Coordinates of C-alpha atoms and ligand atoms in Angstrom, one line a residue:
X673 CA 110.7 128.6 112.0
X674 CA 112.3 125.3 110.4
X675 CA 111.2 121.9 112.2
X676 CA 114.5 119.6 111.7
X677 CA 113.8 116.0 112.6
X678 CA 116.6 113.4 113.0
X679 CA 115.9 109.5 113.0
X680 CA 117.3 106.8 115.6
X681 CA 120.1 106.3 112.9
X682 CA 121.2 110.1 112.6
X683 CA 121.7 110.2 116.6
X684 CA 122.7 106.0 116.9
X685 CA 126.6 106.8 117.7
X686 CA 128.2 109.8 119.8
X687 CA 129.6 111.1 116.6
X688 CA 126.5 111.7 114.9
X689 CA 125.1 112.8 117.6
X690 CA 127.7 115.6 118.0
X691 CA 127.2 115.8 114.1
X692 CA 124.1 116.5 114.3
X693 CA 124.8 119.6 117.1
X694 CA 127.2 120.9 114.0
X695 CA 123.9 121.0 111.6
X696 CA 121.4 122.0 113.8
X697 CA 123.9 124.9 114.7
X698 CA 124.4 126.0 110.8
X699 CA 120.7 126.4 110.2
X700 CA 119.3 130.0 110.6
X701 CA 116.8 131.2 112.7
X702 CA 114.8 129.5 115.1
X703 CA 114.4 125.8 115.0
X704 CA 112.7 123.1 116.8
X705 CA 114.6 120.1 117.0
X706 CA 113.3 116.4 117.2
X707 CA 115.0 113.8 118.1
X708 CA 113.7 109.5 117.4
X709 CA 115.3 107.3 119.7
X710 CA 119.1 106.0 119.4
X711 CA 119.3 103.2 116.9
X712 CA 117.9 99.6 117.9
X713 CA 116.6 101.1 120.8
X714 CA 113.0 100.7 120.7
X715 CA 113.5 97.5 119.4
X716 CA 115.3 96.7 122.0
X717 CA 112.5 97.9 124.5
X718 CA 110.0 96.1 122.2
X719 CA 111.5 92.9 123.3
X720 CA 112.1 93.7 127.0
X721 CA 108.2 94.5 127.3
X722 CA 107.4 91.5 125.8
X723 CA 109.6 89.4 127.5
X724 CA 107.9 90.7 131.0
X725 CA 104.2 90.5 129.5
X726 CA 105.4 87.0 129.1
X727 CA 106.5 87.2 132.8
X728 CA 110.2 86.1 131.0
X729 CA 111.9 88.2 134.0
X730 CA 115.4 86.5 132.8
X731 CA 115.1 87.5 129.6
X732 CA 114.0 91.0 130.3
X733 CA 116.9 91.4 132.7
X734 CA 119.0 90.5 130.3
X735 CA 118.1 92.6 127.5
X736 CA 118.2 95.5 129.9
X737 CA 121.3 94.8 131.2
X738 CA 123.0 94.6 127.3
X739 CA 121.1 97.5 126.6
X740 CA 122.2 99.9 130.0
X741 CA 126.2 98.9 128.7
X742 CA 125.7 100.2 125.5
X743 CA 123.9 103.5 126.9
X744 CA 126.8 103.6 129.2
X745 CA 129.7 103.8 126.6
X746 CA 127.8 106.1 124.7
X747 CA 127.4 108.7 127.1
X748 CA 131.0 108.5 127.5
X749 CA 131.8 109.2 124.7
X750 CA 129.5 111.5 123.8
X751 CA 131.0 113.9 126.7
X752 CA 134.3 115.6 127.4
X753 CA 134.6 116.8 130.3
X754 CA 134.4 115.3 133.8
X755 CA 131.0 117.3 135.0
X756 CA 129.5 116.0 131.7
X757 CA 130.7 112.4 132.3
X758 CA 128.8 112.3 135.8
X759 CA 125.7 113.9 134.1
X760 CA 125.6 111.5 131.4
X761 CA 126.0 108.8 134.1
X762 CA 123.2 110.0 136.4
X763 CA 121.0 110.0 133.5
X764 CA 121.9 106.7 132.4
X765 CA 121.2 105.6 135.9
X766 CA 117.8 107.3 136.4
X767 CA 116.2 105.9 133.2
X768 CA 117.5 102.1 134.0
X769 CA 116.2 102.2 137.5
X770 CA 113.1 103.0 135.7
X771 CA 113.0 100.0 133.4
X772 CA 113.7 97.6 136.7
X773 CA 111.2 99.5 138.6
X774 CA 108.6 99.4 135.7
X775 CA 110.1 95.0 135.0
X776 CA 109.4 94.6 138.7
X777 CA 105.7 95.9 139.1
X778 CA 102.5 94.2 137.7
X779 CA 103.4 94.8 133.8
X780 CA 100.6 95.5 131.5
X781 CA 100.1 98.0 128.5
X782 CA 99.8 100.8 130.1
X783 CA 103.9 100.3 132.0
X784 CA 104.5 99.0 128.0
X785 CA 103.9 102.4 126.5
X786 CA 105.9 104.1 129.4
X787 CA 108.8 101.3 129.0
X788 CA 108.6 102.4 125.0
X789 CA 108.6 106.4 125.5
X790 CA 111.7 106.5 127.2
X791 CA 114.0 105.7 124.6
X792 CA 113.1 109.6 123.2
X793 CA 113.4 110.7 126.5
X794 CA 117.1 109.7 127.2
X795 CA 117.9 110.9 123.2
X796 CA 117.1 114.2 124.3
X797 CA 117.9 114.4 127.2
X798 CA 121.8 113.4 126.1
X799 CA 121.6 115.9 123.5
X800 CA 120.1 119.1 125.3
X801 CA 123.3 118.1 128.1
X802 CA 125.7 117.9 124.9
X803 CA 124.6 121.0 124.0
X804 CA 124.7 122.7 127.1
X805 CA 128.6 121.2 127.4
X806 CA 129.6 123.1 123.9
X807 CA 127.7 126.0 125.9
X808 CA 125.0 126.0 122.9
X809 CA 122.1 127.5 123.9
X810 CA 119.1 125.4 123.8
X811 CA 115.6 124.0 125.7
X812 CA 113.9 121.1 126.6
X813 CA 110.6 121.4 125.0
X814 CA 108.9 118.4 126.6
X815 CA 106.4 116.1 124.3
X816 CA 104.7 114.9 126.4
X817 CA 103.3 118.5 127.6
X818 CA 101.9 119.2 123.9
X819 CA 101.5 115.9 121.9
X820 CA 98.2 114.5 122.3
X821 CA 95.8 111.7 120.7
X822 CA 91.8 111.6 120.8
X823 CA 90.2 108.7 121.6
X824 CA 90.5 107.1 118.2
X825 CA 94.1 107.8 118.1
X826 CA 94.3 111.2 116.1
X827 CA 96.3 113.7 116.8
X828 CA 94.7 116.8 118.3
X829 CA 96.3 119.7 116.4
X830 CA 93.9 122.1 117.4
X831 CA 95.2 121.5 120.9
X832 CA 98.9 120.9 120.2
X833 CA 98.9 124.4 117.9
X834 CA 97.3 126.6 120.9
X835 CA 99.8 124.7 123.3
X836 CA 102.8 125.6 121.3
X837 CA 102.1 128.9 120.6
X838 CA 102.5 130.6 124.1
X839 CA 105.4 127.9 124.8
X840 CA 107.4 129.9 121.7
X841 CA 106.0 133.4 122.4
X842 CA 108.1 132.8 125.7
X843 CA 111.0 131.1 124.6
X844 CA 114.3 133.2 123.6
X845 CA 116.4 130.6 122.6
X846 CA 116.9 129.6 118.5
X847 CA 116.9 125.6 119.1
X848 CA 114.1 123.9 121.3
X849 CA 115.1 119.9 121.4
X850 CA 111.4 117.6 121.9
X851 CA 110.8 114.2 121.8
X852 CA 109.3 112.4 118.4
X853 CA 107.2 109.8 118.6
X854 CA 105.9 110.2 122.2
X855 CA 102.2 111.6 123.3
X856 CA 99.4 111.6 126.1
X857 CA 96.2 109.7 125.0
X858 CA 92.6 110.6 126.8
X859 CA 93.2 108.9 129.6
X860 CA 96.4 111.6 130.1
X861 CA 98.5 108.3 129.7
X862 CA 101.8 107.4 127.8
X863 CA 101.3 106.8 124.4
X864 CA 102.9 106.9 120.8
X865 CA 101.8 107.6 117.3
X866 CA 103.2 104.1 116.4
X867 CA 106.9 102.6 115.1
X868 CA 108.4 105.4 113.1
X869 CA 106.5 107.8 114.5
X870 CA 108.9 110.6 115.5
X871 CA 108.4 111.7 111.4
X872 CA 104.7 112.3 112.6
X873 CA 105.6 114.0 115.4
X874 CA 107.8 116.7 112.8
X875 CA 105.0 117.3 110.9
X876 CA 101.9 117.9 113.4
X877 CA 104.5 120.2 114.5
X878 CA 105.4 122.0 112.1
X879 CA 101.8 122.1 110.9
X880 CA 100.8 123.7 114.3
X881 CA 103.5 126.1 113.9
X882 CA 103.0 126.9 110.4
X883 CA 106.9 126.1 110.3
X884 CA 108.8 127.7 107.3
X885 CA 109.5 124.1 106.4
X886 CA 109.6 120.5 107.7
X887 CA 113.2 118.6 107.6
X888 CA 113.7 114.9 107.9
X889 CA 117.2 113.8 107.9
X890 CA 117.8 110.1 107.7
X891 CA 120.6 108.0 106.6
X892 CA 119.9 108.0 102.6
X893 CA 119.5 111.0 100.2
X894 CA 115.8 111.3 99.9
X895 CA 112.8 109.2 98.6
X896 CA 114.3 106.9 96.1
X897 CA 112.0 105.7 93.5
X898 CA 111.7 102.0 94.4
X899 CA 112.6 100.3 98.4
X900 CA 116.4 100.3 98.3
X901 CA 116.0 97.2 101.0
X902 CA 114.9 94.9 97.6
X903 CA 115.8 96.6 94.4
X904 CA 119.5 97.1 93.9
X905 CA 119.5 100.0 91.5
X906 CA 117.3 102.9 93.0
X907 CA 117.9 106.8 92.7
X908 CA 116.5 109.4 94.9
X909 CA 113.8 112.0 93.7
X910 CA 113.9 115.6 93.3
X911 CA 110.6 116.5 93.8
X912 CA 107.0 115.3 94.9
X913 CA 103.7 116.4 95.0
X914 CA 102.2 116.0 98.5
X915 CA 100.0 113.4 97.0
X916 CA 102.9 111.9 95.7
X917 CA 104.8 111.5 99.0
X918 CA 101.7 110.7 100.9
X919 CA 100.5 107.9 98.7
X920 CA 104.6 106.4 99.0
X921 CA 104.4 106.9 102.7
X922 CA 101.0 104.9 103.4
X923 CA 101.8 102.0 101.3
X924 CA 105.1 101.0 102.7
X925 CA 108.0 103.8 102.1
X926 CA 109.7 103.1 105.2
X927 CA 111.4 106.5 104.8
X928 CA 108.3 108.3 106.2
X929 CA 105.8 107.3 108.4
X930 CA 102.5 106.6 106.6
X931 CA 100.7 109.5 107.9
X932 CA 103.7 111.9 108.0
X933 CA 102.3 114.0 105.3
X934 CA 98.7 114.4 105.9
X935 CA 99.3 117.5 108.4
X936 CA 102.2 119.2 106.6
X937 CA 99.9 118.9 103.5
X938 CA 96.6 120.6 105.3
X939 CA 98.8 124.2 105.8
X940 CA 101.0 123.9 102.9
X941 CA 104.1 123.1 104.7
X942 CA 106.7 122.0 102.8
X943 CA 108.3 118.8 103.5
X944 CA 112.2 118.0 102.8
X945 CA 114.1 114.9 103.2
X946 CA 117.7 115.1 104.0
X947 CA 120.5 112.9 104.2
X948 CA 122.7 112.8 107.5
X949 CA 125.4 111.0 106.2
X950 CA 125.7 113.1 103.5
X951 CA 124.4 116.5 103.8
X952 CA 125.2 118.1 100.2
X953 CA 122.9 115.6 98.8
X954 CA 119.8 117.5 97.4
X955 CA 117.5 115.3 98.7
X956 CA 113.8 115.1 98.7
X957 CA 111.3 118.3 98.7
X958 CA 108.1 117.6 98.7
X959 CA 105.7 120.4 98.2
X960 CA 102.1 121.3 96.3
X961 CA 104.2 121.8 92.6
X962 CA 105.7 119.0 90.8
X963 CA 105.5 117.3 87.1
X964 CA 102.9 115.5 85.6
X965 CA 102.7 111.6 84.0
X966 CA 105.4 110.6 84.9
X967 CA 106.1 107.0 87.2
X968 CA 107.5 108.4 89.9
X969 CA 108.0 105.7 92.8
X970 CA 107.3 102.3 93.9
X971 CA 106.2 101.3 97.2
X972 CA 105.1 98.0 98.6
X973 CA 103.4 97.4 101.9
X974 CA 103.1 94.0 103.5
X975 CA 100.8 92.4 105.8
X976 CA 97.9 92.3 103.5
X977 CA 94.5 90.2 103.7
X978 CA 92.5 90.2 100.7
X979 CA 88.9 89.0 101.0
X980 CA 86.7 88.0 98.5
X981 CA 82.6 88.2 99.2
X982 CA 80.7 86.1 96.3
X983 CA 76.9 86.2 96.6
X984 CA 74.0 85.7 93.9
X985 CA 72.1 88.6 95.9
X986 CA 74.8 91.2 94.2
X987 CA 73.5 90.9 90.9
X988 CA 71.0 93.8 90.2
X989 CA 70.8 94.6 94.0
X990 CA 71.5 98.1 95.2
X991 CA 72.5 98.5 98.5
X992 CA 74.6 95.6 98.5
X993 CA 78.0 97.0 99.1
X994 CA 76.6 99.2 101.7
X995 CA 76.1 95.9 103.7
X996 CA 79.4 95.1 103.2
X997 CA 81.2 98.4 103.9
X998 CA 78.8 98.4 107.5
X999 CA 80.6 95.4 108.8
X1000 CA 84.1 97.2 108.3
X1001 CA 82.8 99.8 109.8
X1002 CA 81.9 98.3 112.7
X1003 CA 84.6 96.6 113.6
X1004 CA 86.7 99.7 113.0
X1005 CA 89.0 97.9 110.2
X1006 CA 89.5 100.5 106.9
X1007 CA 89.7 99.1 103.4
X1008 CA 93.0 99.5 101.1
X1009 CA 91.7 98.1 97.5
X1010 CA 88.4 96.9 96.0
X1011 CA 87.1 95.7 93.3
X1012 CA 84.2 94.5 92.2
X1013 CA 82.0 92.2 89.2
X1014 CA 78.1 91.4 89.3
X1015 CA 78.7 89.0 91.7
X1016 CA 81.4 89.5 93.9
X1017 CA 83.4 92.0 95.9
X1018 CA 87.4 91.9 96.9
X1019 CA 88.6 93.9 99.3
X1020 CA 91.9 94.2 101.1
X1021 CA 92.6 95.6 104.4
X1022 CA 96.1 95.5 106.6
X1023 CA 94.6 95.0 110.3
X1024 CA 93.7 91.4 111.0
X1025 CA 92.4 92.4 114.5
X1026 CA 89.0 91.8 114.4
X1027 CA 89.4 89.5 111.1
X1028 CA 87.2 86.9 112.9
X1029 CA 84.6 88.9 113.4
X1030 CA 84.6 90.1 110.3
X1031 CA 84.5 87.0 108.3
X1032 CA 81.7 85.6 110.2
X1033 CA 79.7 88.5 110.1
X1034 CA 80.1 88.9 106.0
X1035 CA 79.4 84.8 105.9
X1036 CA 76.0 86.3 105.9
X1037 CA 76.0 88.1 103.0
X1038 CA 77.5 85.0 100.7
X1039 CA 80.2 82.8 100.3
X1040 CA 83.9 84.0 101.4
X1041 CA 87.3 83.3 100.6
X1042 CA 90.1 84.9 102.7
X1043 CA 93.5 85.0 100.8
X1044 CA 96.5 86.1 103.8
X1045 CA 99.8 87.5 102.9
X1046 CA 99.4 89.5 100.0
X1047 CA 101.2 92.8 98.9
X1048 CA 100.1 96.3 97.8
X1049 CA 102.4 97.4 95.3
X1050 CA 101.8 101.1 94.0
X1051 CA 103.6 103.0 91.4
X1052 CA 103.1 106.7 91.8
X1053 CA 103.0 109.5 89.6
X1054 CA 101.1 112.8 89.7
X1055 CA 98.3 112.2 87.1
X1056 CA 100.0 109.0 86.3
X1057 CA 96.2 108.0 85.3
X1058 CA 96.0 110.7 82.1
X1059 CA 99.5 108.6 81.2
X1060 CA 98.8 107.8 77.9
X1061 CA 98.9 103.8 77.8
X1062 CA 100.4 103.4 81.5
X1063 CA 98.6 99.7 82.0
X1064 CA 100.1 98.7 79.3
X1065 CA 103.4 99.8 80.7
X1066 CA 102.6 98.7 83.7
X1067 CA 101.1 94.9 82.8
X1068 CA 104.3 94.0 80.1
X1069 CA 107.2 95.2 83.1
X1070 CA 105.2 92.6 85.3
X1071 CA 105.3 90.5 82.7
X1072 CA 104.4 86.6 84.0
X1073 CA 103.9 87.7 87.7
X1074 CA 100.5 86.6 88.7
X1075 CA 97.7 89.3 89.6
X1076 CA 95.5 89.4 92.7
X1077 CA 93.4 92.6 92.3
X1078 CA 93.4 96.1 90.3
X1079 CA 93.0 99.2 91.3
X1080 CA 92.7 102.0 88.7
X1081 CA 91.2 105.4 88.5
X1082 CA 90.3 106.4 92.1
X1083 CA 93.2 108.4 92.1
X1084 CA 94.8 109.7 89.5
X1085 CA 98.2 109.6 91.6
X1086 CA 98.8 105.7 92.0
X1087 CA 97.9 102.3 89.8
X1088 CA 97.5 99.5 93.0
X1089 CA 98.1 95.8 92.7
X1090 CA 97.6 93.1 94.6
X1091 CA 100.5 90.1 94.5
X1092 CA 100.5 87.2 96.8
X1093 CA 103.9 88.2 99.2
X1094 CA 106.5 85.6 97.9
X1095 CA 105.7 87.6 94.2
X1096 CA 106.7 90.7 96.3
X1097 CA 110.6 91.1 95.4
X1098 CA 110.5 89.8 91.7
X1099 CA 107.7 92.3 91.0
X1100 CA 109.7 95.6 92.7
X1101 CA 112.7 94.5 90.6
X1102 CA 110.6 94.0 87.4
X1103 CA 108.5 97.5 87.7
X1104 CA 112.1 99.2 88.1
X1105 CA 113.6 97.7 85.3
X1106 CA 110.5 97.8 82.9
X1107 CA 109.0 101.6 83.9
X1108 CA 112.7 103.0 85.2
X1109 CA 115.0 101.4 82.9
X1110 CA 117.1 100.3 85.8
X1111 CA 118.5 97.1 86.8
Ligands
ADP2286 P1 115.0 106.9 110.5 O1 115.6 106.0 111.5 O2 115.8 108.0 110.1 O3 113.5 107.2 110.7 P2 114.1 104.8 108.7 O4 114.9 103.5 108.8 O5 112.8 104.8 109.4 O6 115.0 106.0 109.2 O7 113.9 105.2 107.1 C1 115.0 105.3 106.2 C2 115.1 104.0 105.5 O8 113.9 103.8 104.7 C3 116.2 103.9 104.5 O9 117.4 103.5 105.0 C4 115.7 102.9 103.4 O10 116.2 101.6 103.6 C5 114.2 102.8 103.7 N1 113.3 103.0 102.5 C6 112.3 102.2 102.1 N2 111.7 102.7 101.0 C7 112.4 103.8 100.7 C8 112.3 104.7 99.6 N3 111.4 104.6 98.6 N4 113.2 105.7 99.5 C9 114.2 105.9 100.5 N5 114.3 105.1 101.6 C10 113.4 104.0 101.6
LIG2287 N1 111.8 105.3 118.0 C1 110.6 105.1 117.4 C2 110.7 103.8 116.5 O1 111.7 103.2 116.4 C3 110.1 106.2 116.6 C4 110.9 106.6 115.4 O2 112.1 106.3 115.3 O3 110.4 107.3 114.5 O4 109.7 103.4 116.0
MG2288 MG1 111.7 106.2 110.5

């Protein structure tokens, strides 16, 4: 069984959609289909939940407004025939008398992640009828009745696997359609598995399954080797290691989301990256095999908060950095980079939550300096560490950017540095010319 995801982009206009019903069709076998959201979409329902936790209601009723117009001219043209064109207008209907029921009751997180699930819902919910127009036989395989989180947020895929499996054992139709993205937490509520999540959803599926092979067609021909958003001159990868593609993903790929590969990687699955726009393109497989020392990718990630513990009582001491790993711990907040001398300790980590907290709790410990928006920039390459000379390579394509922190040798898959944000673009566009050869 193949597991074929398509992102808001892929579905965004009624011609990919009905694109994407030409594809889907041409793969063999049996397939499971998820869908993201249409384009802007879940922006756009970012915005109208914030506007009514602000208790904007004008705003809100604005944004939902614009949005329900351009819902409407989609489902029209997405159908044909007259039938079809009431359908798609009933459900255009039902899910906006939602969003002004849910802008109209007392709003708080919980009517937030119900306002942000629907945007999946109505995607699949216009494709299984588009589908069911061209007389393509197909289900509704709901997300919500299999996708669940723990109570730290993890996806149970225990669970979701013995779910599925009697849910396939009855089905005889070759494409299911599900929801990315969307899940039930603990508390049997609405939740998600975070922005650019319906990647995620594809691979806990497919790991649950055991699928043949994962499929995640977006709008550019694979993983490129550097963020095509900054550098002008990328080229998509052939192959990847799972380490590879995992490392890309968490720090700052946008192409997958960061913990997209960590179940597809657990049973072996393999993972491809396709291109909607241009389906002949080879694309990206990612997969256990691939070569060795070479720089494979670039990825930056943003958002960063570096901080620095200085304290006398290091030198010698052991059990120091135990102290200071318990108070991340505590407050739930994991560490990105370290590094360390006699008598100090840096650390980075991306969730300024319970910063605070944090900082007054390692004030014990010594002196601290916090240094905010910094970037992780890591270059990738299977066994890039046994690279003969790679700092090297590495420090002269950087050339007179200034350094933050290191981070060498804990895996042999990624070199880490730290760069103060506004160093960010200069540095992407450096590493590609100096380690790629392209500019
Ligand atoms: P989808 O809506 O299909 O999930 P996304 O926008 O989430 O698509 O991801 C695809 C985008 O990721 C690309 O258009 C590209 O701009 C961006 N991207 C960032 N880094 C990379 C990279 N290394 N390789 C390919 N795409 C990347
Ligand atoms: N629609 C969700 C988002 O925009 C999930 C996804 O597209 O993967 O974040
Ligand atoms: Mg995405």
């Amino acid at each position: 069984m193949l597991v074929v995801k398509f992102g808001g982009t892929s579905v965004g206009k009624p011609e990919r959609m009905k694109k994407i019903a030409e594809l889907v069709l041409s793969m063999p076998g049996k397939k499971i289909v998820v869908l993201s959201a249409l384009s802007g979409t879940t922006n756009a329902l970012v915005r109208i939940g914030d506007h009514l936790l602000a208790q904007q209601h004008t705003g809100a009723q604005n944004e939902i407004a614009e949005l329900e117009k351009h819902y409407l001219q989609f489902s029209k043209e997405l159908y044909s025939s007259e039938a079809y064109q009431a359908i798609g207008q009933e459900i255009v209907s039902r899910y906006f008398s939602l969003f002004r029921l849910l802008a109209a009751g007392k709003f708080d997180d919980r009517s937030y992640r119900e306002l942000l699930a629907q945007g999946e819902l109505v995607s699949t919910e216009f494709f299984y009828h588009h589908l069911q127009e061209r007389k393509i036989s197909s289900r509704l395989l709901p997300a919500l009745h299999f996708m669940t989180i723990d109570e730290n947020h993890e996806p149970e895929l225990e669970k979701i696997s013995e779910r599925l499996k009697p849910i396939l054992e009855s089905v005889n139709v070759d494409i299911l359609v599900t929801q990315g993205y969307i899940c039930r937490n603990q508390n049997n509520e609405i939740d998600n598995l975070k922005r650019g999540g319906s990647d995620y959803t594809a691979s806990l599926i497919g790991a649950a399954i055991r699928a043949e092979e994962i499929q995640i067609w977006t709008d550019i021909d694979g993983m490129h080797n550097n963020d095509p958003r900054i550098v002008k001159k990328t080229m998509p990868i052939a192959e990847l290691t799972f380490d590879e593609a995992s490392e890309l993903a968490y720090f700052g790929a946008k192409i997958l989301h960061p913990s997209t590969i960590v179940p597809a990687q657990k049973y072996g699955v393999p993972v491809r990256l396709k291109n909607t726009m241009d389906e002949k393109a080879p694309g990206t497989i990612i997969s256990d095999k691939g070569s060795k020392h070479q720089f494979k990718a670039i990825a930056a990630k943003d958002g960063i908060i570096a901080i620095n513990i200085k304290s006398s009582r290091m030198l010698l001491a052991y059990g120091f950095l135990r102290k200071v790993f318990e108070v991340f711990e505590k407050h739930k907040t994991s560490i990105d980079m370290i590094s360390t001398s006699e008598v100090a300790v840096s650390v980075t980590i991306d969730d300024s939550t319970r910063l605070t907290e944090i900082v007054a709790e390692l004030g014990k410990l010594g002196t601290i300096e916090v240094d905010k928006n910094q970037t992780i920039i890591c270059i990738v390459g299977n066994a890039l560490a046994e690279k003969e000379a790679v700092l090297q390579e590495v420090f002269s394509a950087l050339g007179a950017i200034k350094i933050r922190m290191v981070s060498f040798g804990g895996s042999h898959n990624n070199i880490s540095i730290l760069v103060d944000t506004t160093q960010k673009d200069k540095a992407l566009n450096l590493l590609n010319e100096g380690l790629f050869n392209l500019k």
